[in-house]
Short mmCIF file of C-alpha atoms in Angstrom, two decimals:
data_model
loop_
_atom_site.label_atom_id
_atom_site.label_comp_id
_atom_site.label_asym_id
_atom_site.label_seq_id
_atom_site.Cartn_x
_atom_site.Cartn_y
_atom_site.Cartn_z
CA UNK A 1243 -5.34 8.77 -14.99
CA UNK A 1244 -3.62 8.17 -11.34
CA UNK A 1245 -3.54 5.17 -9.31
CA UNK A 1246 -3.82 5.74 -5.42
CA UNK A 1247 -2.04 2.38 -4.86
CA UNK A 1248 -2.37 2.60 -0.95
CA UNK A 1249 -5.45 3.99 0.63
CA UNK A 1250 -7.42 3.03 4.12
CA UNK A 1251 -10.79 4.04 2.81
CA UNK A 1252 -13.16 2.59 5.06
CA UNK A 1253 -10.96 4.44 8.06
CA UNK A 1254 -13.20 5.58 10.70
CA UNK A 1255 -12.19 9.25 10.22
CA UNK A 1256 -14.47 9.28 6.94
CA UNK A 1257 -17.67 7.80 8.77
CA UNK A 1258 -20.24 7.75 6.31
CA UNK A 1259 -18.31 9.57 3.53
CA UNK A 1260 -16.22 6.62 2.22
CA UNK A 1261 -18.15 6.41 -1.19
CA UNK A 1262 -18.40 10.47 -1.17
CA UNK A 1263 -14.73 10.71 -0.80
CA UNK A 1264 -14.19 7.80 -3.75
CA UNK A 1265 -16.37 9.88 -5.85
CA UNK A 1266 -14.37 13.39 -5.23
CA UNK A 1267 -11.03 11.44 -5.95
CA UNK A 1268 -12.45 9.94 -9.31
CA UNK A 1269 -13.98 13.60 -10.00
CA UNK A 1270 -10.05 14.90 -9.53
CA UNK A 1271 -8.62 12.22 -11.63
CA UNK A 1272 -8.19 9.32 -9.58
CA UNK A 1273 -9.34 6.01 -11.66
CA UNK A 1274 -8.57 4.15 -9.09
CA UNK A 1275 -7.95 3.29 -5.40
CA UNK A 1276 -6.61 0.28 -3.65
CA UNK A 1277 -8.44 0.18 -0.05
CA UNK A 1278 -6.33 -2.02 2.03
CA UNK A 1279 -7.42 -4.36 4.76
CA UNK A 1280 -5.74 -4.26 8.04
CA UNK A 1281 -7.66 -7.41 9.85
CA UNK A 1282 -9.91 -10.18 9.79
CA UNK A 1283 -12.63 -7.93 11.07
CA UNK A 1284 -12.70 -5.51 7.57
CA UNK A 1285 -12.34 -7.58 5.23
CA UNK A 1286 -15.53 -8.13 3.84
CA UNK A 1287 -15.30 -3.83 4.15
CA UNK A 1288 -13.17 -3.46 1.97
CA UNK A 1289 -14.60 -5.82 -0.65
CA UNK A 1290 -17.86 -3.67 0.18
CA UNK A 1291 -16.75 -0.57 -0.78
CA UNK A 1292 -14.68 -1.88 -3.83
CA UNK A 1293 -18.33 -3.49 -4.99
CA UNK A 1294 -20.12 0.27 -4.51
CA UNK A 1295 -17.59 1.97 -6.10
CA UNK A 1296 -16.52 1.83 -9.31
CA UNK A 1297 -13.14 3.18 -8.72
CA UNK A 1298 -12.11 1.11 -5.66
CA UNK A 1299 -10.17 -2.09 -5.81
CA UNK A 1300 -9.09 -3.95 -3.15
CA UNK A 1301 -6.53 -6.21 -1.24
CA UNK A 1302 -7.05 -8.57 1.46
CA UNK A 1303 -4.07 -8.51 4.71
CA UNK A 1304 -3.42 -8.70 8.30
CA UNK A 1305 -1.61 -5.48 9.19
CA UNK A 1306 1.43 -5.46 11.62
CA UNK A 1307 -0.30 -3.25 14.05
CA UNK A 1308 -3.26 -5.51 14.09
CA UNK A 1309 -1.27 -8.80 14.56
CA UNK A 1310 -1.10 -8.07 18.53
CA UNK A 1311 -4.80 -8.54 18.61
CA UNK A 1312 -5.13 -11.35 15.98
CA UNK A 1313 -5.17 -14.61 16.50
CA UNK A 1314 -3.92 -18.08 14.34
CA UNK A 1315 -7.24 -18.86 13.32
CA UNK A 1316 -7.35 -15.17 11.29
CA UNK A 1317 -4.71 -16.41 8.73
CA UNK A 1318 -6.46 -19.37 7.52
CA UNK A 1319 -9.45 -16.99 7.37
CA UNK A 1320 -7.37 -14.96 5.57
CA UNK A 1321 -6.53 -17.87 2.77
CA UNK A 1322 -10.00 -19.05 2.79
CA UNK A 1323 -10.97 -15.47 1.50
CA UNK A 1324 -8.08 -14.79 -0.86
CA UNK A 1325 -9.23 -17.92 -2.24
CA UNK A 1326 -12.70 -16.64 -2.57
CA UNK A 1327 -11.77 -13.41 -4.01
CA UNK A 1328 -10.16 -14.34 -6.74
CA UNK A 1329 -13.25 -14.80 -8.62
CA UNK A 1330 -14.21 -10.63 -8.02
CA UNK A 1331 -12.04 -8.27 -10.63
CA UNK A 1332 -11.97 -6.07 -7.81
CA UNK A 1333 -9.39 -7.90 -5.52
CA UNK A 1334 -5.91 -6.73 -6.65
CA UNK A 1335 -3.70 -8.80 -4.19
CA UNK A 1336 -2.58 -9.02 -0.14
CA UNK A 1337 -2.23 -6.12 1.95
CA UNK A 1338 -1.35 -4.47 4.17
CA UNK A 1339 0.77 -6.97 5.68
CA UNK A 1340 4.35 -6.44 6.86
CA UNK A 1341 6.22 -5.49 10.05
CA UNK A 1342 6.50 -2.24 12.21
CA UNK A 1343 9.32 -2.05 14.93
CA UNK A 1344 8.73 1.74 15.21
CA UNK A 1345 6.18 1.21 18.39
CA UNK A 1346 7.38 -0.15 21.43
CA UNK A 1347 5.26 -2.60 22.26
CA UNK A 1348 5.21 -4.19 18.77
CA UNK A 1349 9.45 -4.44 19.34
CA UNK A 1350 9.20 -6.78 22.64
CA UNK A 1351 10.45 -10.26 22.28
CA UNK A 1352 7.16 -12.18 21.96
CA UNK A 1353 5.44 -9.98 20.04
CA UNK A 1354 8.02 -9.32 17.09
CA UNK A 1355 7.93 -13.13 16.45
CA UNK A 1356 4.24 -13.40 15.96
CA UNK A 1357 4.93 -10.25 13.42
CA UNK A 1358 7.76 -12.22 11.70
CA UNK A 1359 4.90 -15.65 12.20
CA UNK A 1360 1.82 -13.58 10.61
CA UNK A 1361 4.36 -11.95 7.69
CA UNK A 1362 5.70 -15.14 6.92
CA UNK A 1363 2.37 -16.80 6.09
CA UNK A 1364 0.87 -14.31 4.36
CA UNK A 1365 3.47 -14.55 2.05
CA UNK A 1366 3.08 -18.11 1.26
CA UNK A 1367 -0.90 -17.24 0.84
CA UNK A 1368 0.24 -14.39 -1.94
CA UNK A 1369 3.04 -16.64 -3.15
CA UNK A 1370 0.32 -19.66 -3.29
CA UNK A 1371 -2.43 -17.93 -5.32
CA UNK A 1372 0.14 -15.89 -7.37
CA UNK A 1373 -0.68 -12.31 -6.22
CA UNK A 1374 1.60 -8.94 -5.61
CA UNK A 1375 1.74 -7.98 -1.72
CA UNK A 1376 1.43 -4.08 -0.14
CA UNK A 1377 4.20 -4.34 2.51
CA UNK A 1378 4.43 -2.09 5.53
CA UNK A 1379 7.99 -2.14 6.43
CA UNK A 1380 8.03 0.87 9.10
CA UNK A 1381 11.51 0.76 10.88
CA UNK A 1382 11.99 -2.98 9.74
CA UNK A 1383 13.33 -2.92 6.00
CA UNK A 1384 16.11 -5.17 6.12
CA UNK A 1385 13.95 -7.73 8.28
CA UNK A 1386 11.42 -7.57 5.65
CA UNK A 1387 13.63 -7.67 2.27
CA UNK A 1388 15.04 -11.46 4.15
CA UNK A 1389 11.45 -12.62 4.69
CA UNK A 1390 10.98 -11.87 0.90
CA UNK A 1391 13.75 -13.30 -0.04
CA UNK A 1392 12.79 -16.52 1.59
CA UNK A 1393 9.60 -16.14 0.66
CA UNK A 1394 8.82 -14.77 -3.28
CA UNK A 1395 5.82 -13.25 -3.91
CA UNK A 1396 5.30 -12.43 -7.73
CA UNK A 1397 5.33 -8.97 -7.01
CA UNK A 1398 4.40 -6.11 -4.50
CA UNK A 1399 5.19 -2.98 -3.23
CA UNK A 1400 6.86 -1.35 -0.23
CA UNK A 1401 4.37 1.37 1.03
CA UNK A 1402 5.76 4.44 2.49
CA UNK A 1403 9.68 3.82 1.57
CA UNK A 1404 12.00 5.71 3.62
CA UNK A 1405 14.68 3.62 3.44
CA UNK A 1406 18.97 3.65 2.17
CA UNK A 1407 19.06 3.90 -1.29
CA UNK A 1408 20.94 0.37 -0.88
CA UNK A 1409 17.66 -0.80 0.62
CA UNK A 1410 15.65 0.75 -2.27
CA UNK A 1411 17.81 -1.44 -5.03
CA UNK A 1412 17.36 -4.64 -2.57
CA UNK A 1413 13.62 -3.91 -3.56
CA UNK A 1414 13.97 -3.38 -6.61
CA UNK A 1415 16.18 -6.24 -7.51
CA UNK A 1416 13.42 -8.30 -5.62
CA UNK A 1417 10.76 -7.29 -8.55
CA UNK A 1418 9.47 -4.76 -5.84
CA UNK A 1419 8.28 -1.18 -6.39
CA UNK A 1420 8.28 1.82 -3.56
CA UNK A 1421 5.41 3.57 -2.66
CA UNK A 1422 5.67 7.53 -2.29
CA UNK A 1423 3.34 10.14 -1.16
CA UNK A 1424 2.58 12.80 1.08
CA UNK A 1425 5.67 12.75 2.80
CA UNK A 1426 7.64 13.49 0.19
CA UNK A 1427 5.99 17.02 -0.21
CA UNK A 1428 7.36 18.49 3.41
CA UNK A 1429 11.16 19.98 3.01
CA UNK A 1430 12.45 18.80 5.82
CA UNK A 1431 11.82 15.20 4.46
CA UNK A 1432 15.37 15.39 2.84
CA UNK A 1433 15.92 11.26 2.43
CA UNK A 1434 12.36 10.64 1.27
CA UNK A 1435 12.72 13.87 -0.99
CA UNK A 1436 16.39 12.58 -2.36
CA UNK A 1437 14.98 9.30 -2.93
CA UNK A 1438 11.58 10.04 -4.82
CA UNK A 1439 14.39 12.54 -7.22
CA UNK A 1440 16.98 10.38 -7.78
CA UNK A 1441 15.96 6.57 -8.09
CA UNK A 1442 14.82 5.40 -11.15
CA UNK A 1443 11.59 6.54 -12.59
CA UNK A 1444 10.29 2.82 -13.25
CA UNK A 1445 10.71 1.83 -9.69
CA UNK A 1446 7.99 4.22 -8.03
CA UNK A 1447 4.32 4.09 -7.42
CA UNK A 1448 1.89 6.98 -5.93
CA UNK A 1449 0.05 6.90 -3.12
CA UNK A 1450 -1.90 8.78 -0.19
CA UNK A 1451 -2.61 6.37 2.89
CA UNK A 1452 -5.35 8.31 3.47
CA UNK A 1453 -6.48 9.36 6.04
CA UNK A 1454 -2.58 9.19 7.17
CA UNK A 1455 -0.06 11.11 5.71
CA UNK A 1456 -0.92 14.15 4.56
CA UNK A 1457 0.65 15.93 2.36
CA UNK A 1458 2.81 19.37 3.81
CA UNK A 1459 -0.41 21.86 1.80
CA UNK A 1460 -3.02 20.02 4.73
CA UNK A 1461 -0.82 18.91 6.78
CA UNK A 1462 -2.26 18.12 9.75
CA UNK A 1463 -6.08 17.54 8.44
CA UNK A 1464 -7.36 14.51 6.66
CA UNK A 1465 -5.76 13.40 4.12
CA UNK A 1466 -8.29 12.24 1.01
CA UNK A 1467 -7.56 10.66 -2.39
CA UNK A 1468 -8.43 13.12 -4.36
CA UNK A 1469 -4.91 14.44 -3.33
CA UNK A 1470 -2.81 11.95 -5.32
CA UNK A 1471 -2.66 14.26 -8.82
CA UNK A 1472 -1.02 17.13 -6.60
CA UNK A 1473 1.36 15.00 -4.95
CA UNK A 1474 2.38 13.54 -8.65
CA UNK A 1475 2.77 16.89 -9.48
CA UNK A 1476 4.85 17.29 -6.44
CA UNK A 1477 7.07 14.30 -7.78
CA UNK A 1478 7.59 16.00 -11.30
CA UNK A 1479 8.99 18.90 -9.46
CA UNK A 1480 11.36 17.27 -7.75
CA UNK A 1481 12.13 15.32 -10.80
CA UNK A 1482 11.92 18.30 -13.00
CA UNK A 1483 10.02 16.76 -15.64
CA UNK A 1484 6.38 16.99 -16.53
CA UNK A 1485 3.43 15.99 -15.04
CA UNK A 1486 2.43 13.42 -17.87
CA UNK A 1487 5.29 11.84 -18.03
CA UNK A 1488 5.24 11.09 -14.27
CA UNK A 1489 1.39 10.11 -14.63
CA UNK A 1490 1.95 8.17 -17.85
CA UNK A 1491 5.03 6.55 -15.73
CA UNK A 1492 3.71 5.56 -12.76
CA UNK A 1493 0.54 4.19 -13.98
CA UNK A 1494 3.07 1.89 -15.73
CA UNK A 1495 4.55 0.96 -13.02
CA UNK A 1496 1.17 0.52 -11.12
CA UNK A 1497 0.05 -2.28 -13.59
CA UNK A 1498 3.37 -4.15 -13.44
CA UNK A 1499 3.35 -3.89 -9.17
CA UNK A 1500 -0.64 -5.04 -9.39
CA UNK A 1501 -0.80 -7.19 -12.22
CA UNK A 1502 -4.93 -7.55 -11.38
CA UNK A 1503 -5.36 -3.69 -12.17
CA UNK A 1504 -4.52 -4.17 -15.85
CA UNK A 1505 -7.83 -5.44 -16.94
CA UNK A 1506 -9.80 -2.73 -15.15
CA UNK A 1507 -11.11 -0.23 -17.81
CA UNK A 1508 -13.48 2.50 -15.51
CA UNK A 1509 -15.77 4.08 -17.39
CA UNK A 1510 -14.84 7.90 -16.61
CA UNK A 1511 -18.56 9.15 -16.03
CA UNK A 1512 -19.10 6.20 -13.86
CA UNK A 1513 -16.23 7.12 -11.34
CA UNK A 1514 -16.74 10.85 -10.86
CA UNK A 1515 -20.64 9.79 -9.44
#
């Protein structure tokens, strides 16, 4: 079945219909979603959700957006909790962490060191307790591929790649996979559509960031979960080979970019409640 490896379920655009839309995805084919955190203040969310549902896993991260408002004290909250999760099958790793130099006021002086201060310790946390890291790395892919290379997590994945295809193999060569999805489905998207065709098979993972990027056939309602299995198909077609094989693929590469989703066996009947 499909992985959504990148999802913002607890989003305020799905109110009270977080567990409803988890349901509809599993009901589509989705065995399982990864609902990111984005700050101190959701991440016992997250871990909610992931505990109601039987398809939702979970990772634990400050996101670059959020690091404006956050303060020091939120990354050894952040350990402490990582720490504490480790015990609970559903916590899959650390994310959504990263950098974003795309909005202005995250690209003045002060505030793109605290970004390159909160990055930098979250990747010791991940590289301390061993875990694979969901990296935002909006406008800021070479700055991120020399904080990883400094600092190795096991293994993780760079969410939304729009990068060079030099960029992509920096990734890759780092143990990294790239995370495609919605965008990918719009024409116009030539780089993202060039890249998703032409790199190799083994070095992509699937995702939606709902309830962001929605793919070109909603484009521009809410994007939902339950989307992934069209936007594989979408990646076969550009590919021009079949569905299962891109399912059977990525899934692959899902359990080698989250080594913690490999001993999660959902019961089929359970996830499309």
């Amino acid at each position: 079945m499909w992985i959504d490896t990148h999802c913002h379920l607890d989003a305020h655009e799905f109110g009270e219909e977080s567990l409803a839309v988890a349901a509809q995805a599993g009901r589509a084919g989705v065995s399982m979603i990864v609902a990111m955190a984005v700050e101190r203040a959701n991440f016992d969310t997250v871990a909610g959700l992931a505990a109601r549902a039987p398809n939702v896993s979970y990772a634990l991260g400050i996101h670059p957006i959020c690091v404006s408002q956050a303060r020091d004290e939120d990354l050894e909250v952040l350990r402490g909790a990582v720490e504490a999760a480790l015990d609970d099958p559903n916590f899959v790793g650390v994310g959504e962490i990263g950098l974003d130099f795309f909005i202005p006021l995250l690209c003045e002086p002060a505030m793109r060191a605290k970004q390159e201060r909160f990055l930098r310790e979250q990747l010791r946390i991940a590289r301390d307790f061993g875990l694979p890291v969901m990296m935002h790395v909006r406008r800021s892919q070479d700055q991120v591929l020399k904080h990883l290379r400094q600092i190795r997590p096991p293994a993780g994945i760079a969410h939304a790649f729009n990068g060079s295809f030099q960029q992509a193999q920096n990734y890759i060569d780092l143990g990294f996979h790239l995370g495609f999805g919605g965008a990918m489905t719009f024409t116009r998207a030539l780089q993202i559509r060039r890249l998703a065709a032409d790199l190799p098979l083994t070095a992509i993972v699937l995702e939606t960031d709902s309830p962001d990027i929605a793919p070109s056939w909603i484009h521009p309602g809410r994007n939902t979960p339950d989307q992934l299995p069209a936007i594989g198909a979408a990646l076969a077609g550009l590919r021009g080979i079949g569905v299962d094989e891109v399912r059977e693929a990525v899934h692959r590469n899902t359990l080698a970019a989250i080594p913690r989703l490999a001993g999660y066996r959902p019961d089929p009947g359970q996830i499309a409640k």
